[in-house]
Structure formats: structure tokens, C-alpha cells
Coordinates of C-alpha atoms in Angstrom, one line a residue:
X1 CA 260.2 -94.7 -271.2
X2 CA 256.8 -94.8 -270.6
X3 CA 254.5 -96.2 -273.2
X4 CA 251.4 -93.7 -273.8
X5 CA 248.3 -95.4 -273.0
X6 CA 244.9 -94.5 -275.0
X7 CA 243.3 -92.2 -272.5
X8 CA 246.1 -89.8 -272.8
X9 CA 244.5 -86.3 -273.1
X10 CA 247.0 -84.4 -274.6
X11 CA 247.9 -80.8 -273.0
X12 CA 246.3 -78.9 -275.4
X13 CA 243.0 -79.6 -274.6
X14 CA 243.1 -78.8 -271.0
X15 CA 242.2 -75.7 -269.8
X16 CA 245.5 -75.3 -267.6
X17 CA 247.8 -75.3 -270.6
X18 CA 245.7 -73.1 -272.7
X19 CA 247.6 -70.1 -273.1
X20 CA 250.9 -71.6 -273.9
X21 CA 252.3 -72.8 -277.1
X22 CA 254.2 -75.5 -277.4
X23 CA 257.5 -75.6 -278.7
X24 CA 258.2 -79.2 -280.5
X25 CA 261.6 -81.0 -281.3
X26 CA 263.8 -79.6 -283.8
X27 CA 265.8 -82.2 -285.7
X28 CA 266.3 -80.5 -288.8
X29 CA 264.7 -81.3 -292.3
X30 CA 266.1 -84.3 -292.2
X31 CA 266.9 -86.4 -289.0
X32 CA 269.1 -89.6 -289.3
X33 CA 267.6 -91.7 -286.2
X34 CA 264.7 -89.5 -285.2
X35 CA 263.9 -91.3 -281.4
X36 CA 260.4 -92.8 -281.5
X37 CA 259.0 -91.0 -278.7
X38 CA 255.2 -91.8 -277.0
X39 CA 253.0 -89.3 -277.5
X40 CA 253.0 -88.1 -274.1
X41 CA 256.4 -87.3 -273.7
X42 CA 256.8 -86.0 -276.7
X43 CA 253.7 -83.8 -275.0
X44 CA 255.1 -82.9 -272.3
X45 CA 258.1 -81.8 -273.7
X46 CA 257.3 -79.6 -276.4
X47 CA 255.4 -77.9 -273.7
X48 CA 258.6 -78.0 -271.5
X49 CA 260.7 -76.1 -273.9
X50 CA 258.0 -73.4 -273.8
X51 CA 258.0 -73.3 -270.4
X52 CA 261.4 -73.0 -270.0
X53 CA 262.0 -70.5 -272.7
X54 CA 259.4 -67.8 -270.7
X55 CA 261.3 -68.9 -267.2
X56 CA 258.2 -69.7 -265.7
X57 CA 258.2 -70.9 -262.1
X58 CA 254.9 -72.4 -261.4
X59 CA 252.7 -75.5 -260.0
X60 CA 251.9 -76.2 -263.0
X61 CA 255.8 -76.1 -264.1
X62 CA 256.2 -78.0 -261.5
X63 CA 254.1 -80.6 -262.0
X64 CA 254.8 -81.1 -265.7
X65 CA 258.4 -81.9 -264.3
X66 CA 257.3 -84.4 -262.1
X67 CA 255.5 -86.0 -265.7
X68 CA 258.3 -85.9 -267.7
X69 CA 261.1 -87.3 -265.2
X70 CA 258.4 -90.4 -264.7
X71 CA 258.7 -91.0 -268.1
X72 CA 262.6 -90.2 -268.4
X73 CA 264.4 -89.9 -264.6
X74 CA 267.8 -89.3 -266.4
X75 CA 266.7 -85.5 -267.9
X76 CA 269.2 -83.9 -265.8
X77 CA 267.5 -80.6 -267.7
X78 CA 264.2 -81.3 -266.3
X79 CA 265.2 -81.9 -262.7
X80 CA 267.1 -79.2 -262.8
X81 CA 264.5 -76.5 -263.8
X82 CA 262.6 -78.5 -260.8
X83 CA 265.1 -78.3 -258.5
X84 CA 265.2 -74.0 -259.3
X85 CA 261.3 -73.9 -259.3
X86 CA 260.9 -75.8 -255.9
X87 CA 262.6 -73.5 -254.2
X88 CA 261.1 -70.0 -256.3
X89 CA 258.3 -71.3 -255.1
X90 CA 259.5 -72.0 -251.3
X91 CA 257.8 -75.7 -251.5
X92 CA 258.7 -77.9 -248.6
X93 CA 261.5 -80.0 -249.5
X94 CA 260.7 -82.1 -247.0
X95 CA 257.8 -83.0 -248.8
X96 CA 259.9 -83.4 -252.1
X97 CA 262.1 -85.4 -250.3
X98 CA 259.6 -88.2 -249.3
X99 CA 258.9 -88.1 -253.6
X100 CA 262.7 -88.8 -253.9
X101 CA 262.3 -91.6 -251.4
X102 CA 260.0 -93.5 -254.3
X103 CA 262.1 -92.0 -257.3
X104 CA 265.1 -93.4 -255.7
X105 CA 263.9 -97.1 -255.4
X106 CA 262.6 -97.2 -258.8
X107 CA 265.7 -95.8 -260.2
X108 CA 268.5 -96.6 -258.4
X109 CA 271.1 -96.4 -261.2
X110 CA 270.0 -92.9 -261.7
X111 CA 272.7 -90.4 -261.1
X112 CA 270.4 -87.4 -261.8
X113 CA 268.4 -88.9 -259.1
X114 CA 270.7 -88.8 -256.5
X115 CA 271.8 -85.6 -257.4
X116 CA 268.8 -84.3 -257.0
X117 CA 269.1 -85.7 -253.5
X118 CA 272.1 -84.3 -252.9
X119 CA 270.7 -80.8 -253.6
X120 CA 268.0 -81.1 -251.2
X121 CA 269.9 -82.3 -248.5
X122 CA 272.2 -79.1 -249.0
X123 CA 269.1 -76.6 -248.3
X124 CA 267.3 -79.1 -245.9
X125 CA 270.4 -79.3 -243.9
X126 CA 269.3 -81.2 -241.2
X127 CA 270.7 -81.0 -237.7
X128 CA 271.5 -84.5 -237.8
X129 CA 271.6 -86.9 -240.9
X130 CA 270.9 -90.0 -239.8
X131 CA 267.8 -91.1 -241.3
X132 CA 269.6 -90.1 -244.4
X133 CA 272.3 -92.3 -243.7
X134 CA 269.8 -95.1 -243.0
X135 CA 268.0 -94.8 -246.4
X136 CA 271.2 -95.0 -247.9
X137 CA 272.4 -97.9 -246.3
X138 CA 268.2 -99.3 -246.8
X139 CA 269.4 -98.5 -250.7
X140 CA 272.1 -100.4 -251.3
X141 CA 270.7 -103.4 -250.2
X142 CA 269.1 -104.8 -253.8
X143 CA 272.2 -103.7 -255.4
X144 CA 275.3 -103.7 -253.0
X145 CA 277.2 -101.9 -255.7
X146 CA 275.7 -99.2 -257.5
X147 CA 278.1 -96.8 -257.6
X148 CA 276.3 -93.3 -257.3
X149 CA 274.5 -94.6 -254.4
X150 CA 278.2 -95.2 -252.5
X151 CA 279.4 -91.9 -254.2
X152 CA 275.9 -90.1 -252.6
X153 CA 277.2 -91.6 -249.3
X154 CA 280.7 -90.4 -249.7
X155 CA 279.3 -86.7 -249.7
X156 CA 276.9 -86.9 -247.5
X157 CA 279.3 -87.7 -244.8
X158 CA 282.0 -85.6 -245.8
X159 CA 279.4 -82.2 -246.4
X160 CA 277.8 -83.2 -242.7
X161 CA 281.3 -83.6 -241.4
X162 CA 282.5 -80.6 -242.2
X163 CA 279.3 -78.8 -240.8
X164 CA 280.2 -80.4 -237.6
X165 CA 277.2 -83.0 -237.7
X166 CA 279.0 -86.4 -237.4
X167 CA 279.4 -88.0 -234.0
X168 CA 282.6 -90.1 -233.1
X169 CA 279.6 -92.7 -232.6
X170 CA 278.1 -92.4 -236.2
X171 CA 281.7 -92.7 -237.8
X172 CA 282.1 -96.3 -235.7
X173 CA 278.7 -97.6 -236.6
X174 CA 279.7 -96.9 -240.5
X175 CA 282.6 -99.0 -240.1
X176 CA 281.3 -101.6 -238.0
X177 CA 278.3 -101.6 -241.1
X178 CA 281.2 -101.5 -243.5
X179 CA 282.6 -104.2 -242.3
X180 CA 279.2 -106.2 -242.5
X181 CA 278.7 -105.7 -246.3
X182 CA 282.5 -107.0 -246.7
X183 CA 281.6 -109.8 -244.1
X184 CA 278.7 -110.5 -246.9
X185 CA 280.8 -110.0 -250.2
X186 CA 284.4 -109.7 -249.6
X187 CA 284.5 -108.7 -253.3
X188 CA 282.4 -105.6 -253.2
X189 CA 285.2 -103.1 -254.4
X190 CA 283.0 -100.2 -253.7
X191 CA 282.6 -101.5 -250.0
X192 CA 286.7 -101.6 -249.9
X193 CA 287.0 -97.9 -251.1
X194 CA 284.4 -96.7 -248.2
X195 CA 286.4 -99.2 -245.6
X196 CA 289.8 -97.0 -246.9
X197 CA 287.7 -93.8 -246.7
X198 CA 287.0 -94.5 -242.9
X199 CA 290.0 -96.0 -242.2
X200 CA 292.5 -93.7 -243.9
X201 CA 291.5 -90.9 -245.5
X202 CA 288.5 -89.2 -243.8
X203 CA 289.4 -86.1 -241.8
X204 CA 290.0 -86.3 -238.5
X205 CA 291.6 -90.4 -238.9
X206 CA 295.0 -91.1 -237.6
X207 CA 295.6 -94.7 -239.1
X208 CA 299.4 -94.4 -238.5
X209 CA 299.0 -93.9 -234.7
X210 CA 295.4 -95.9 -234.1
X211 CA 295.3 -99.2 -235.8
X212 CA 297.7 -99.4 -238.7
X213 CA 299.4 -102.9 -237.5
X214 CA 295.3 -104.0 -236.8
X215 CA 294.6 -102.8 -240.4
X216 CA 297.3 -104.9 -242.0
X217 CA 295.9 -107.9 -240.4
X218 CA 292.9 -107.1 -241.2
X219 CA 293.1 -107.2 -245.1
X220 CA 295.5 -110.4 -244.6
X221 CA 292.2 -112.1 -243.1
X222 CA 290.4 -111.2 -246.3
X223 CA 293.0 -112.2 -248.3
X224 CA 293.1 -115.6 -247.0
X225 CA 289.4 -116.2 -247.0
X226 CA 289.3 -115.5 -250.7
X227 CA 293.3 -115.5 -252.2
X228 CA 292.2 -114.4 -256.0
X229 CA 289.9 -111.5 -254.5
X230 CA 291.6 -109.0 -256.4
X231 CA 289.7 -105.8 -254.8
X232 CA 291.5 -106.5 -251.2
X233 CA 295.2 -107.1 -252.3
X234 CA 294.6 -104.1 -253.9
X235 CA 293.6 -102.5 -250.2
X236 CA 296.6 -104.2 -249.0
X237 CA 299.1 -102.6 -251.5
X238 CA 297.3 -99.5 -250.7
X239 CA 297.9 -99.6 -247.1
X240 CA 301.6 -100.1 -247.8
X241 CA 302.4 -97.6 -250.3
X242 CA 300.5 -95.0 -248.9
X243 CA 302.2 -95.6 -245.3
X244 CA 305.6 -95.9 -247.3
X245 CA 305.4 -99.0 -245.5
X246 CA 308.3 -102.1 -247.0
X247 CA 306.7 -105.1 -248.8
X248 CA 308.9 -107.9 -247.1
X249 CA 307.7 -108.2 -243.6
X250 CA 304.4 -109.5 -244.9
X251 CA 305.7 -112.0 -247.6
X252 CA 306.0 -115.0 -245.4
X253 CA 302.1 -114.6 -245.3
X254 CA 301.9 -114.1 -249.2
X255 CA 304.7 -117.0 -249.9
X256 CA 301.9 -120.3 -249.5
X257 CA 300.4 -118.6 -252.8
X258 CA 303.3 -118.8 -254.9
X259 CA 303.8 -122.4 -254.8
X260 CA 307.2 -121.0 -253.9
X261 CA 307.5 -121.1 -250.2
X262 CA 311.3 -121.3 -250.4
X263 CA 312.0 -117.6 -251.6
X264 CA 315.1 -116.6 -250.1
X265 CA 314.0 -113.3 -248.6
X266 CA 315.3 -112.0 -245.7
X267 CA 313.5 -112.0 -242.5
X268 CA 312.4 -114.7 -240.5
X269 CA 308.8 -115.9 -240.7
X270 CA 308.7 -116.8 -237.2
X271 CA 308.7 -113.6 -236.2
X272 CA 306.4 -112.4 -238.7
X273 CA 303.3 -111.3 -235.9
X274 CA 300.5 -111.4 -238.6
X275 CA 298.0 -113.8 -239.7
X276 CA 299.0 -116.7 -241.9
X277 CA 297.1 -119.0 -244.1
X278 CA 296.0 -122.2 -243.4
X279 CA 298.2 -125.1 -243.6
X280 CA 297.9 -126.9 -246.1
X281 CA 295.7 -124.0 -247.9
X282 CA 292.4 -125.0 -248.6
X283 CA 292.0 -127.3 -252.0
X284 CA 289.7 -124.8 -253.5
X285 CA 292.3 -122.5 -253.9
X286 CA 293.6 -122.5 -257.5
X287 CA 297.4 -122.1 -257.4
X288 CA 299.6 -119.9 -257.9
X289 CA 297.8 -116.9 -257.0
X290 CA 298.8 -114.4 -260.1
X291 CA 298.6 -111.7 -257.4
X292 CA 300.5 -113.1 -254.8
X293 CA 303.4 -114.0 -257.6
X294 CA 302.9 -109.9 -258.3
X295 CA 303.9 -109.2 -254.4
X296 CA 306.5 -111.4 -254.5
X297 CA 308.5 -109.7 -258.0
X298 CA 307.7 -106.4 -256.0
X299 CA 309.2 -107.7 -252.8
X300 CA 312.4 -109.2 -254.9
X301 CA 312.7 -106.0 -256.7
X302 CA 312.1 -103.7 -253.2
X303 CA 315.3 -106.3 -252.1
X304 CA 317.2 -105.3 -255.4
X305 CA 316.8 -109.3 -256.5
X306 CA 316.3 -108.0 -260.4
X307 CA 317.2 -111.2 -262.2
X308 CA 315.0 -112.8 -259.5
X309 CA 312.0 -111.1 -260.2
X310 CA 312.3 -111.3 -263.4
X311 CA 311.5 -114.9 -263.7
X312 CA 309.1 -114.6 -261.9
X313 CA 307.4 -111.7 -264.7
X314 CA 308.3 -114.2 -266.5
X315 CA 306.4 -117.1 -265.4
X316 CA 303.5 -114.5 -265.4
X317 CA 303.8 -113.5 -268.4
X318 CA 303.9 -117.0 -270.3
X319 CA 302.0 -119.4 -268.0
X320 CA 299.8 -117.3 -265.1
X321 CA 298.4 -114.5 -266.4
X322 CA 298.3 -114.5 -270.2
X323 CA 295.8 -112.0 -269.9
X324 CA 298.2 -109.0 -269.5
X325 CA 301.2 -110.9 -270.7
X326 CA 302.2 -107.7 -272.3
X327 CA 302.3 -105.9 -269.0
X328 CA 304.3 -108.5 -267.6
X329 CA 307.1 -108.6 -270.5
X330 CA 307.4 -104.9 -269.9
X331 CA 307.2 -105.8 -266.7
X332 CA 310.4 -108.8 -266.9
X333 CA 312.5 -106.3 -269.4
X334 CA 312.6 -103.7 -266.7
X335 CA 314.1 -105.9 -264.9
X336 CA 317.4 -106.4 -267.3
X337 CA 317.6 -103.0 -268.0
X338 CA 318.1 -102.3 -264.3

């Protein structure tokens, strides 16, 4: 919020505002934390309400919007008494747009910013987004993981998609940039959702058929690179549930983790055709890896190895990952009741 400096004139004594009355705050007769507005949002506001209350679509409506999400970006009430008297007024939201440009930098973490975005890209609806999808990408470079800027991204492409606006070329450079964000933090969880949205679940993708075995490998590679990266096993376990894909033909790559390398599980790691750590792993590598001991209790269980996998919910449970030791108890019992 902004603080109110001493050359504030207040509304009332210009001329533009002088037939309107303004409606102030009511908290009631006696308000338990009354907020400690400035005086110029408190202002603005009282003459906000007024405006509002008559439905008033004007410039000057307009511009005491523009004061009042300055001072407070997250009014979603504000911008969206904007958003309806930009377009009574058939403004150029081109125009607007280039404001949201600025808004946007200075208040990334805004969701009713983006929104806002969102909506004028909807009645803009340009013929091709890609300076759009260049801003975003511009945008998430100070903070590679605010959320409603990867969510603003998400609909952009699916609403353009669907309109028929999204070139086979546009939907390789996102991956290719994907990849490049991952390449710079492997750990960016938000970047692994987008990589599964272009990989797997965007319309039009055939995973199964293009790439599945290429996929696999790929998270492997990340896995390696960083073992307690949580967000990419988490990708991998994706890939193979959703592709009802078995757990055991990747173990022998998992095993090095467990400090358990002798697991007696069947198949034979020299035939396994995808990539395996390092050897010896790197010494920087805390072991066991809690996760890879996870995969390997799935894989014992997927083999019907119950007593097996629970020692090793066990070992979890008591020495690895005290954390959630009570998930891994529940975990170990489910294990004798089977």
C-alpha cells in the first residue's frame, strides 16, 4: 500500500469529482482491527463505492481504477469494474495491455493481475500469440516459480490451441525452452508439470507412440544428476502409472540408491537399455536415497515380495525418513495384512 504523501489533494476538492458523494467504509460502531488505511486510498475508495453503486462507466471511473489498484493490485473488485468499463467504453486494449506489461513486473505474485491479463487476451485475441508467449517466458525469469505466471501460461496455450493458433513449431520451441529452465534448476516442480503438460497431456500428444521409451530416459538422466530431487521421481512415477507401465524394468537403475544393490528382483540388469548411474555414484550423494528405497518397496510389492517390502517400510520408517514415519508404519503394516 501506498503511503499518502503531503501533496495529496483529496477528491473532493477537484472539480471532476464534484458532483458525487462519497460513500466511506462501514465497519460497524465498533470495529475490532479497523485497517489503518492512507488517506488516499481510503479517498479513492469511498469514492469507488459511489461509483460503483450508480454503475457508472466513465474516464474518470476509469482512471480512479487505475489509482486504486496502484495502491492495492490485489482488489479483484476494482479490476474488475475496470475490466467491464474498458470495454463499455470500447478503449483499446491494446493500449491497456502495454499498462499490464508494467503492472505485471511490479506485481508478479499478483493473481488478479494476470487475470486481468487473461481477460484481455480473450477479447484481443490475436492471430498469433507469440509475443505473449515471450513476455511470459521474459516473466518468469526473476522468479522461475511463481505459480500464476506458469498457470497464465497453461491457458494461454491451451485457449490459443484450441482456436487453432499453435504451430507444431511453437509447441517444440516450448519444450526445447522447457527443457532449458530444468537444464537451470532441475528442481523447479512447476517447470516439471509444464514438461508433463507437453509431453503427455496436451491435446494432440501421442507419448505412447512418439517418445515414451525417450521419456523414461529422460527423467532417469535427471534423476541421476540430482538422486534426492524429489519433483522428477515424482515425474518418473508419473510416467509409469499413468502408462500402466510395471516398476521392475527400471530398478536396476534405481538399485545404486538403496545401498542394496543385491535385491533379488527378477530381470537382468544387462539388458536393462536405460541410463544407469555412475559407478561408484558420486560422494556427494547422501545415501540411501529415501525415494529410491520407496521404488524399491513398490517394486517388491508389484512382485508380491510383502514381507520383503516390509522391511524395507520399515527401515524407512525408523532410520530414513523419520519425517513421515507414520506413513511408512502404515505403510509396513499393509504389508502383514496382505
Amino acid at each position: 500500500m501506498s503511503v499518502a504523501t503531503s501533496s495529496y489533494i483529496p477528491l473532493a476538492e477537484r472539480n471532476l469529482w464534484h458532483d458525487i458523494k462519497p460513500i466511506p467504509q462501514d465497519d460497524g460502531p465498533n470495529p475490532v482491527v479497523p485497517i489503518m488505511y492512507s488517506e488516499e486510498y481510503r479517498d479513492a475508495m469511498d469514492y469507488f463505492r459511489a461509483v460503483a453503486a450508480a454503475e457508472e462507466r466513465s474516464e474518470r471511473a476509469l482512471e480512479l481504477t487505475e489509482t486504486i489498484i496502484r495502491l492495492n493490485p490485489a482488489h479483484y473488485t476494482v479490476w474488475q469494474y475496470r475490466m467491464a468499463t474498458l470495454l463499455a467504453l470500447n478503449k483499446d486494449l491494446e493500449e491497456e495491455l502495454q499498462l499490464m506489461n508494467e503492472f505485471a513486473i511490479q506485481n508478479l505474485k499478483s493473481y488478479q493481475v494476470w487475470h486481468h491479463r487473461l481477460l484481455l487476451l480473450t477479447h484481443i485475441s490475436p492471430k498469433d500469440p507469440s509475443f505473449e508467449i515471450e513476455y511470459i517466458h521474459q516473466s518468469l525469469l526473476p522468479d522461475p516459480k511463481n505459480y500464476h505466471t506458469w498457470a497464465y501460461l497453461h491457458w494461454l496455450y491451451s485457449h490459443f490451441y484450441t482456436l487453432d493458433r499453435i504451430s507444431n513449431q511453437q509447441w517444440q520451441n516450448e519444450l526445447k525452452w522447457c527443457e532449458e529452465m530444468l537444464r537451470v534448476d532441475g528442481r523447479n516442480n512447476s517447470a516439471w508439470g509444464w514438461r508433463w503438460y507437453l509431453r503427455v497431456a496436451r491435446p494432440g500428444t501421442d507419448l505412447e507412440k512418439d517418445g515414451l521409451k525417450e521419456e523414461l530416459s529422460y527423467a532417469l538422466k535427471a534423476i541421476h544428476l540430482t538422486p534426492h530431487n524429489v519433483s522428477v521421481w515424482n515425474y518418473l512415477r508419473g510416467l509409469l502409472r499413468h502408462f500402466k507401465l510395471p516398476l521392475s524394468p527400471l530398478l536396476p537403475a534405481i538399485l545404486p540408491y538403496t545401498t542394496r544393490p543385491s535385491a533379488k528382483i527378477p530381470g537382468n540388469p544387462q539388458d536393462l537399455d536405460f541410463p544407469l548411474p555412475s559407478s561408484p555414484l558420486a560422494d556427494d550423494t547422501p545415501l540411501p536415497v529415501s525415494l529410491a528405497l520407496e521404488y524399491l518397496a513398490d517394486t517388491l510389492l508389484e512382485q508380491g515380495l510383502s514381507a520383503e517390502a516390509g522391511e524395507v517400510f520399515s527401515e524407512l520408517s525408523t532410520q530414513y525418513d523419520r519425517m513421515r514415519a507414520g506413513y511408512w508404519e502404515y505403510k509396513r503394516r499393509e504389508c502383514i495384512e496382505e
